[in-house]
PDB file of C-alpha atoms in Angstrom:
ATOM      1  CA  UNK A 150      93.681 100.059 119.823  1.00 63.00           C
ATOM      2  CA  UNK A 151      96.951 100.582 117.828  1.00 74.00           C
ATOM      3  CA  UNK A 152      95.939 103.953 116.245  1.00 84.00           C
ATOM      4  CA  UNK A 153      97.911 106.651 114.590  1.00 89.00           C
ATOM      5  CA  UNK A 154      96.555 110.150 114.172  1.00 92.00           C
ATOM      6  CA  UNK A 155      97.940 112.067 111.047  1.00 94.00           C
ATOM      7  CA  UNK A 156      97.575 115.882 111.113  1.00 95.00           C
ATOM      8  CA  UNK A 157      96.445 117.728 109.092  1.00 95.00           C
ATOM      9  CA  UNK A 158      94.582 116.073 106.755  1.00 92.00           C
ATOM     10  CA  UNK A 159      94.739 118.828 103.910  1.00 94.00           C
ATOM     11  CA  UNK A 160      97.197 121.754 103.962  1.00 96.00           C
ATOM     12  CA  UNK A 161      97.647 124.176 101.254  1.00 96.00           C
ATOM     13  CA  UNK A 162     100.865 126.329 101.405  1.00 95.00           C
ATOM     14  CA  UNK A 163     102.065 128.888  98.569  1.00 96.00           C
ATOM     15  CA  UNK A 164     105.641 127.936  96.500  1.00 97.00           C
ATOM     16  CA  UNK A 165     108.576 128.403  99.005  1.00 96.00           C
ATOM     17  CA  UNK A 166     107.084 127.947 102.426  1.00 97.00           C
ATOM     18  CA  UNK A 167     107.452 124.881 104.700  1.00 97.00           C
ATOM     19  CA  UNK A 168     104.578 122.939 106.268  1.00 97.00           C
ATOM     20  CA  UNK A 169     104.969 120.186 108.996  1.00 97.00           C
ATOM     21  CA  UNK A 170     103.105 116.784 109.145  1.00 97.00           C
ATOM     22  CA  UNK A 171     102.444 115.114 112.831  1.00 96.00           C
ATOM     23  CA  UNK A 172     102.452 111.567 112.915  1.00 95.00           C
ATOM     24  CA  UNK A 173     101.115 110.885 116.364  1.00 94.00           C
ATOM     25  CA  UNK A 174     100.623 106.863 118.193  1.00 90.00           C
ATOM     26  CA  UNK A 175      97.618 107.309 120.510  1.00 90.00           C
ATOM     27  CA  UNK A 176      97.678 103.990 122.624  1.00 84.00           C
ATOM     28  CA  UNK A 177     101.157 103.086 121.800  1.00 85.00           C
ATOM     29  CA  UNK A 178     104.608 103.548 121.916  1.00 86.00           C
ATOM     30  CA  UNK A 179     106.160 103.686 118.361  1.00 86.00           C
ATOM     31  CA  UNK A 180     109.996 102.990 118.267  1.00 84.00           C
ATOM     32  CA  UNK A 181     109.720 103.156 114.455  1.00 87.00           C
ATOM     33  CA  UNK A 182     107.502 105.300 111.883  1.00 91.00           C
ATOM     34  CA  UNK A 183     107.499 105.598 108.336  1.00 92.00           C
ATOM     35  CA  UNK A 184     106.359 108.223 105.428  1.00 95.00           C
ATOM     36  CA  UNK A 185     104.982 107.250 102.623  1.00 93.00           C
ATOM     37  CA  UNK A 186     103.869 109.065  99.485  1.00 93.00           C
ATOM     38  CA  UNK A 187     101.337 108.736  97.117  1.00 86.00           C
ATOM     39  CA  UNK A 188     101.371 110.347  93.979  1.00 78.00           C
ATOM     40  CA  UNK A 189      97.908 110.490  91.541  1.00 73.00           C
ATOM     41  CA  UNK A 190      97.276 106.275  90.440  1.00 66.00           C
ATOM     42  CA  UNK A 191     100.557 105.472  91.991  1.00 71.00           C
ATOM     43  CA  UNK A 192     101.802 103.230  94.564  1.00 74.00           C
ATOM     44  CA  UNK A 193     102.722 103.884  97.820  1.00 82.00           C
ATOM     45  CA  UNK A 194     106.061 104.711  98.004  1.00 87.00           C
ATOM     46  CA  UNK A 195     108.389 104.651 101.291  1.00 89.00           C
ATOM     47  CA  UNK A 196     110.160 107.942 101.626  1.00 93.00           C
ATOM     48  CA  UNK A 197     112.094 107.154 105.012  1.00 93.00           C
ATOM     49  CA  UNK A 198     112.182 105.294 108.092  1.00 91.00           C
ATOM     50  CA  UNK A 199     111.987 107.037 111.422  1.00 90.00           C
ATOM     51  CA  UNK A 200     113.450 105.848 114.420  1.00 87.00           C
ATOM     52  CA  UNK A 201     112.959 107.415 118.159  1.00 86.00           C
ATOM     53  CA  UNK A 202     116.012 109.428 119.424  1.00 84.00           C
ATOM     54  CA  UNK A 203     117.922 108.672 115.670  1.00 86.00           C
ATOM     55  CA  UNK A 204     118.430 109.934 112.480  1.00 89.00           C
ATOM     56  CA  UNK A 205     115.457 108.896 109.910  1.00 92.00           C
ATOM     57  CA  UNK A 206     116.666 106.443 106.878  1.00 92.00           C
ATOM     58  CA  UNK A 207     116.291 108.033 103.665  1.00 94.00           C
ATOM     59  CA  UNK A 208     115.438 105.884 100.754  1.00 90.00           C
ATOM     60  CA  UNK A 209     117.314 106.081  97.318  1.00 89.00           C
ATOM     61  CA  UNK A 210     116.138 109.233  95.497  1.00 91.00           C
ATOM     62  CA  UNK A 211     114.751 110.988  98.299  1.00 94.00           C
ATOM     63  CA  UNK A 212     116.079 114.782  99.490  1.00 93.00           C
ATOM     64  CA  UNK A 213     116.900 114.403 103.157  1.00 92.00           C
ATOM     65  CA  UNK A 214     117.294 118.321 102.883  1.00 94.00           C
ATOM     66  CA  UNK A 215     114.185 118.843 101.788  1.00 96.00           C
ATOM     67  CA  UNK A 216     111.821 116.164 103.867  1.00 96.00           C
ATOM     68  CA  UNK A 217     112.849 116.612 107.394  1.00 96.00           C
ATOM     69  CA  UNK A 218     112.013 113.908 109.472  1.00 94.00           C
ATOM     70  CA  UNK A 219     111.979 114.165 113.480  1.00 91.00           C
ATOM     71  CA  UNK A 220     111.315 111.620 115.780  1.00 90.00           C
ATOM     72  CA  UNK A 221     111.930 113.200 119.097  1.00 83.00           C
ATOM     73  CA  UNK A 222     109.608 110.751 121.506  1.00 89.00           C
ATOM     74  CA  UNK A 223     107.851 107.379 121.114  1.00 89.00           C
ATOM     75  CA  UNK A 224     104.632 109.067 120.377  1.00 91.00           C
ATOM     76  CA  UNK A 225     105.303 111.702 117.512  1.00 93.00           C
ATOM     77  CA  UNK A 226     106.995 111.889 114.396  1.00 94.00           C
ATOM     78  CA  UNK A 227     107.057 114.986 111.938  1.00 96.00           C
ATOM     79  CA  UNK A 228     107.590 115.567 108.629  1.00 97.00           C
ATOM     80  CA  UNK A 229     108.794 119.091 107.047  1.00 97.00           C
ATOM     81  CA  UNK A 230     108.522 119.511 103.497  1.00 97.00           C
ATOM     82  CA  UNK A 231     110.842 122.643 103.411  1.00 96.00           C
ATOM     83  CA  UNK A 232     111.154 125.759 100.689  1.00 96.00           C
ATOM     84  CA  UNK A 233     107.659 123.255  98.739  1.00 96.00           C
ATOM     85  CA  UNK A 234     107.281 123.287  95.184  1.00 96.00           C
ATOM     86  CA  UNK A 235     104.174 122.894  93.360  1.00 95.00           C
ATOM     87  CA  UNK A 236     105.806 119.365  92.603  1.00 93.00           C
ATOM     88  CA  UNK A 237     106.001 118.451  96.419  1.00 95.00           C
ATOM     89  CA  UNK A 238     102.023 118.060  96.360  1.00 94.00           C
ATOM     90  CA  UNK A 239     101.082 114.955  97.208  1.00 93.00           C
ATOM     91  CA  UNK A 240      98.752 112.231  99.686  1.00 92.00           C
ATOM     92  CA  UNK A 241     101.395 111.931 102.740  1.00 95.00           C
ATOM     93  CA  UNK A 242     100.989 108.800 104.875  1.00 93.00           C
ATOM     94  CA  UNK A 243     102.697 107.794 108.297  1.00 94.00           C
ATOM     95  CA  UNK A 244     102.881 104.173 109.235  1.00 91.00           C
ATOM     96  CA  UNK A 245     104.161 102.838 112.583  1.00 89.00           C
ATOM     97  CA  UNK A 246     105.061  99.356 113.896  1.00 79.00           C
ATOM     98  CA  UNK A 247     102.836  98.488 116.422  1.00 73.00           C
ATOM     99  CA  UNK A 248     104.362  95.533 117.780  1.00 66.00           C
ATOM    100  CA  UNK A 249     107.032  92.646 115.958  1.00 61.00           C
ATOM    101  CA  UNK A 250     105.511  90.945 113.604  1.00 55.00           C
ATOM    102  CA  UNK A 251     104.274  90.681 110.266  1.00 46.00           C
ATOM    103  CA  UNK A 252     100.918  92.594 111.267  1.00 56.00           C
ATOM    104  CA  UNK A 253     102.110  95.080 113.291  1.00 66.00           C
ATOM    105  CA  UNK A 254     101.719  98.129 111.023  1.00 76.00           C
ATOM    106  CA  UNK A 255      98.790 100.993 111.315  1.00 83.00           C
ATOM    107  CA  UNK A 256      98.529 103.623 108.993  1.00 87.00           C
ATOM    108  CA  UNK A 257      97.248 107.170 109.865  1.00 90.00           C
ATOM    109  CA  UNK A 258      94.573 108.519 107.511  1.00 86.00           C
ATOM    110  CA  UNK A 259      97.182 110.753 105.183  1.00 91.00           C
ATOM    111  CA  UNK A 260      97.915 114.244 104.488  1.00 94.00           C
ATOM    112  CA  UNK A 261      96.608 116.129 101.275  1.00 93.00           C
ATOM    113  CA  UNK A 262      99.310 118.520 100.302  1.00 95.00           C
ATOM    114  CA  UNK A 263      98.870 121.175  97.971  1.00 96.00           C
ATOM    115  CA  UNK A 264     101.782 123.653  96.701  1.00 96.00           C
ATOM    116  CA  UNK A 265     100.888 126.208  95.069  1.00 96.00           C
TER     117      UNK A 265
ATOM    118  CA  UNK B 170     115.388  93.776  93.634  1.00 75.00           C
ATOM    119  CA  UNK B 171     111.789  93.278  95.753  1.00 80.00           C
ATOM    120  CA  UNK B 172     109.124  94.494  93.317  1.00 87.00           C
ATOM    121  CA  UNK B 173     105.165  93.703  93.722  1.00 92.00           C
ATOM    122  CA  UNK B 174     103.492  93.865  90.443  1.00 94.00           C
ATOM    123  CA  UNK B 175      99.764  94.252  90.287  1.00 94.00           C
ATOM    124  CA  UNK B 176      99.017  94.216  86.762  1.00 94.00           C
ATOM    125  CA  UNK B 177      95.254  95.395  86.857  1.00 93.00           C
ATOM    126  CA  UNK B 178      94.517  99.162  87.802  1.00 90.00           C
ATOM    127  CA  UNK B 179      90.758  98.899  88.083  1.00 93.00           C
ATOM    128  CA  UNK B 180      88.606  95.490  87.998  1.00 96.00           C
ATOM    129  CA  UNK B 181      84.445  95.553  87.676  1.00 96.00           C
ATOM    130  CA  UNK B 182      82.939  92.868  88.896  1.00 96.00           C
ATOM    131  CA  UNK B 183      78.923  92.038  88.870  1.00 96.00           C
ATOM    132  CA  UNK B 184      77.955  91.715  91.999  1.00 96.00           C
ATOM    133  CA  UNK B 185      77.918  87.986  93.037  1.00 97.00           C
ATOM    134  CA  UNK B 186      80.302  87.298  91.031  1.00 97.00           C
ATOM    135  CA  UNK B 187      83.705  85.435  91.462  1.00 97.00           C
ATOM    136  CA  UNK B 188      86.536  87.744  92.633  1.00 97.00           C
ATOM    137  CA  UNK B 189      90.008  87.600  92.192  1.00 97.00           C
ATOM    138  CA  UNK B 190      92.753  90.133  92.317  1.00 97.00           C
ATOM    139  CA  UNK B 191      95.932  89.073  90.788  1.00 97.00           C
ATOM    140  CA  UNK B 192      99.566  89.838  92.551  1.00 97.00           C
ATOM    141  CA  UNK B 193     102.987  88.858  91.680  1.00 96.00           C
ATOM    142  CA  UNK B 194     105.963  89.913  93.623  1.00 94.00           C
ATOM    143  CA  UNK B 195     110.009  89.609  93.204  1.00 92.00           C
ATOM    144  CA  UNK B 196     111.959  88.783  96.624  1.00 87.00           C
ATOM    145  CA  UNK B 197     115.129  86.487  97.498  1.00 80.00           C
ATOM    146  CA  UNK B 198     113.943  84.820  99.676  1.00 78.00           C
ATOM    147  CA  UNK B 199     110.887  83.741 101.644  1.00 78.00           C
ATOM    148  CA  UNK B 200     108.647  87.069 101.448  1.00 81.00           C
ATOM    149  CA  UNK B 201     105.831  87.634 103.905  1.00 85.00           C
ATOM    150  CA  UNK B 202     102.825  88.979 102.378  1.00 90.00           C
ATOM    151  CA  UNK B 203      99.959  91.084 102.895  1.00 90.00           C
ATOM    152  CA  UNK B 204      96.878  93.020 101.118  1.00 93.00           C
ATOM    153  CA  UNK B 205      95.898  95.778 102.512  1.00 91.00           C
ATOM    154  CA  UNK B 206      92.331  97.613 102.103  1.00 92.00           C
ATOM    155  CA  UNK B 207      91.193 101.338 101.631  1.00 88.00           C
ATOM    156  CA  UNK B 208      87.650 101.976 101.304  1.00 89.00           C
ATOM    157  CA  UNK B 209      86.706 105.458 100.453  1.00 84.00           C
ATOM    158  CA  UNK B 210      87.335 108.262 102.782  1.00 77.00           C
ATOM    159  CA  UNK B 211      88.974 105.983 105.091  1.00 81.00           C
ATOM    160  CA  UNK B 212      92.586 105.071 106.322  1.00 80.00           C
ATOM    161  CA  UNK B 213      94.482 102.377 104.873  1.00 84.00           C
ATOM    162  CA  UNK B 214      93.539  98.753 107.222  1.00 84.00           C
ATOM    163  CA  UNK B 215      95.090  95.100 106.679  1.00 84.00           C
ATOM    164  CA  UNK B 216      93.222  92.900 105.314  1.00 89.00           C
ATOM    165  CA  UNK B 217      95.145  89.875 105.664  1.00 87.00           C
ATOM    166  CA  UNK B 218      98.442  88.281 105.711  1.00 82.00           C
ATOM    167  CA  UNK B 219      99.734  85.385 104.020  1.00 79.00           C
ATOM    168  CA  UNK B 220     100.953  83.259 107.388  1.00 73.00           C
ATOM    169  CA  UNK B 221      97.976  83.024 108.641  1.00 73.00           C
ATOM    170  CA  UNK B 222      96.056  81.689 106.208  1.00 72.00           C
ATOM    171  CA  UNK B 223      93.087  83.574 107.375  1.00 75.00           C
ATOM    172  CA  UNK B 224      89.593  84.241 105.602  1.00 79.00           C
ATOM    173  CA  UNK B 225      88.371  88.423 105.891  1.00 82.00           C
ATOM    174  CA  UNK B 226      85.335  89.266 104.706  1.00 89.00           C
ATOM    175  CA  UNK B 227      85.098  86.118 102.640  1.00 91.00           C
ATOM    176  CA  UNK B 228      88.527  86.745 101.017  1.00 93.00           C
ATOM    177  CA  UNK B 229      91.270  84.384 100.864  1.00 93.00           C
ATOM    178  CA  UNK B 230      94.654  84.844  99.502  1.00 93.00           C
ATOM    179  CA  UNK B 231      97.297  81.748  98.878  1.00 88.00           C
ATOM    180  CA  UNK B 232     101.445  82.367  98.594  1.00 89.00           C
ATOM    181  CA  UNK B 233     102.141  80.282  95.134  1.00 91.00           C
ATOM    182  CA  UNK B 234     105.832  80.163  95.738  1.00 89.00           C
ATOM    183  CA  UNK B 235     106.412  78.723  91.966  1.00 90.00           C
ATOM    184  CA  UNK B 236     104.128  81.079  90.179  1.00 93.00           C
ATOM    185  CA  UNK B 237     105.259  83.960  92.727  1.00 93.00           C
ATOM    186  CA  UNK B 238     102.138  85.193  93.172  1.00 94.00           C
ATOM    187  CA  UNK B 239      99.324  86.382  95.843  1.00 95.00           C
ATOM    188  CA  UNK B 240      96.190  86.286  94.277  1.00 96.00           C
ATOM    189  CA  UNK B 241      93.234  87.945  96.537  1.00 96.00           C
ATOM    190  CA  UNK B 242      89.797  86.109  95.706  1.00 96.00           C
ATOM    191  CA  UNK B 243      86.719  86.302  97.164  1.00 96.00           C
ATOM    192  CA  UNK B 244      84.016  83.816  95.593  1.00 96.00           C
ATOM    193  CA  UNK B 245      80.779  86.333  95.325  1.00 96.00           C
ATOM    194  CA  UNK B 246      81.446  89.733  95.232  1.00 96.00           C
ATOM    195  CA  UNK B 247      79.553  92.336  97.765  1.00 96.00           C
ATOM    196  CA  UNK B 248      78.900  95.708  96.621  1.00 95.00           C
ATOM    197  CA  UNK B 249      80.412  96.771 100.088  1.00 95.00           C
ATOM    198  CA  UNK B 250      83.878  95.619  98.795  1.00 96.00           C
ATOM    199  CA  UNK B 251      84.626  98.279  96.388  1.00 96.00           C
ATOM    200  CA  UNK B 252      87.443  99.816  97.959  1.00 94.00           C
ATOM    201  CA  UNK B 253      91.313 100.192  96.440  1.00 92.00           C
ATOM    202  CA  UNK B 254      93.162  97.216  97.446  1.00 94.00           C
ATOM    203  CA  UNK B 255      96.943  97.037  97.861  1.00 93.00           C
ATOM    204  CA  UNK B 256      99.170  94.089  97.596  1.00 94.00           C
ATOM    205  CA  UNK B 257     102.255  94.023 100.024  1.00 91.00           C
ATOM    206  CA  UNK B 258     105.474  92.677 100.732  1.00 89.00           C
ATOM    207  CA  UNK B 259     107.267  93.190 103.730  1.00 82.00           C
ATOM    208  CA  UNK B 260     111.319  93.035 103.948  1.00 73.00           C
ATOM    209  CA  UNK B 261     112.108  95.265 106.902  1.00 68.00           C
ATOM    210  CA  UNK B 262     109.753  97.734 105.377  1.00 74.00           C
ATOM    211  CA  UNK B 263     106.687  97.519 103.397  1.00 79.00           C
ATOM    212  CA  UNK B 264     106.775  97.277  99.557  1.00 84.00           C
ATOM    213  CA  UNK B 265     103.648  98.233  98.108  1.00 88.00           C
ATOM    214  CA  UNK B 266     102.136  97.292  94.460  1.00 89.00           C
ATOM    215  CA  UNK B 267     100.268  99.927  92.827  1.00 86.00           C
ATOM    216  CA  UNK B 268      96.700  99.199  93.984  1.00 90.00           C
ATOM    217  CA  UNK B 269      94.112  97.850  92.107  1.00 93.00           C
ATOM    218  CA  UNK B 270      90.620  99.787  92.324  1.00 93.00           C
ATOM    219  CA  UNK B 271      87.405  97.222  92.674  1.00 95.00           C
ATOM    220  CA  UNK B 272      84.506  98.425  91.295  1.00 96.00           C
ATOM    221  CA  UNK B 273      81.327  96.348  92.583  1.00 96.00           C
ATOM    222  CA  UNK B 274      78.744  96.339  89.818  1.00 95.00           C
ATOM    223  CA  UNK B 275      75.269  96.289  91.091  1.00 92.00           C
TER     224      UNK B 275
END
């Protein structure tokens, strides 16, 4: 149980487009989601928090502009990298919360993304 | 500021062989930690979490409050645990370190 489904798992997209990442909870309602990213022998790093029905939380540094984040139902949450740079590419991950408590998180299996 | 340091990018290991993966993290406060797991090809899993003081696959991690640290040990290596391995804290999000890849040597 508890599984997230990430789509797609690779997307290349030329300089200036936009491309949208599903987060989807397949047995479970997820109130809260975040987006990670993952650049080359890096760390994880939280981009936002999404919230069902609510604006997402931006952490420091990151363009809300540019990484649109959409939570519109318990199930699904999207990211939109818009007008992507070559700079943009990147391993995407979605987390939700499955439940409270320290082990509630499940990870969906990333998104390659490749600007060029 | 909450920081987790892992200060070792790749470790080899014979197999057999002692393991032990070091973490230290910064946090006011009484942190709750984790290490998570990502074998190759696959999603990132938990592997364990500090409060429960749980044994996975043969590895055990202790909270050293005075040394702040999280080390992940496993006492004979398998060549099945080669994987990237991430140490965690968790605020009201998740604060990764920057992975440590475990190379099992045959």
């Amino acid at each position: 149980g508890a599984v997230v489904s990430q789509h797609p798992s690779r997307v290349i997209c030329k300089s200036g487009t936009s491309v949208k990442i599903e987060c989807r909870s397949l047995d479970f309602q997820a109130t809260t989601m975040f987006w990670y990213r993952q650049f080359p022998k890096q760390s994880l790093m939280l981009m936002a928090t999404s919230n069902e029905g609510s604006k997402a939380t931006y952490e420091q540094g990151v363009e809300k502009d540019k990484f649109l984040i959409n939570h519109a139902s318990l199930t699904l949450s999207t990211l939109t990298v818009t007008s992507a740079h070559p700079e943009d590419s990147s391993f995407y991950i979605c987390s939700a919360r499955v439940a409270p408590g320290v082990y509630g998180y499940t990870f969906g299996s990333g998104t390659r993304l490749t600007v060029v | 500021a909450q920081r987790v340091t892992q200060p070792e990018k790749l470790l080899s290991v014979f197999k057999g062989a002692p393991v032990e993966l070091k973490c230290n993290y910064s946090y006011s406060g009484s942190p709750e930690l984790f290490w998570y797991v990502q074998y190759s090809r696959q999603r990132l899993q938990l592997l364990l979490r500090h409060i429960s003081r749980e044994s996975i696959k043969g590895f055990t991690a202790d909270l050293n409050k005075g040394e702040t640290s999280f080390h992940l040990k496993k006492p004979f290596a398998q060549e099945e645990d080669s994987a990237m391995y991430y140490c965690a804290l968790r605020d009201d999000k998740i604060i990764f370190g920057k992975g440590t890849r475990l190379h099992i040597l045959p």
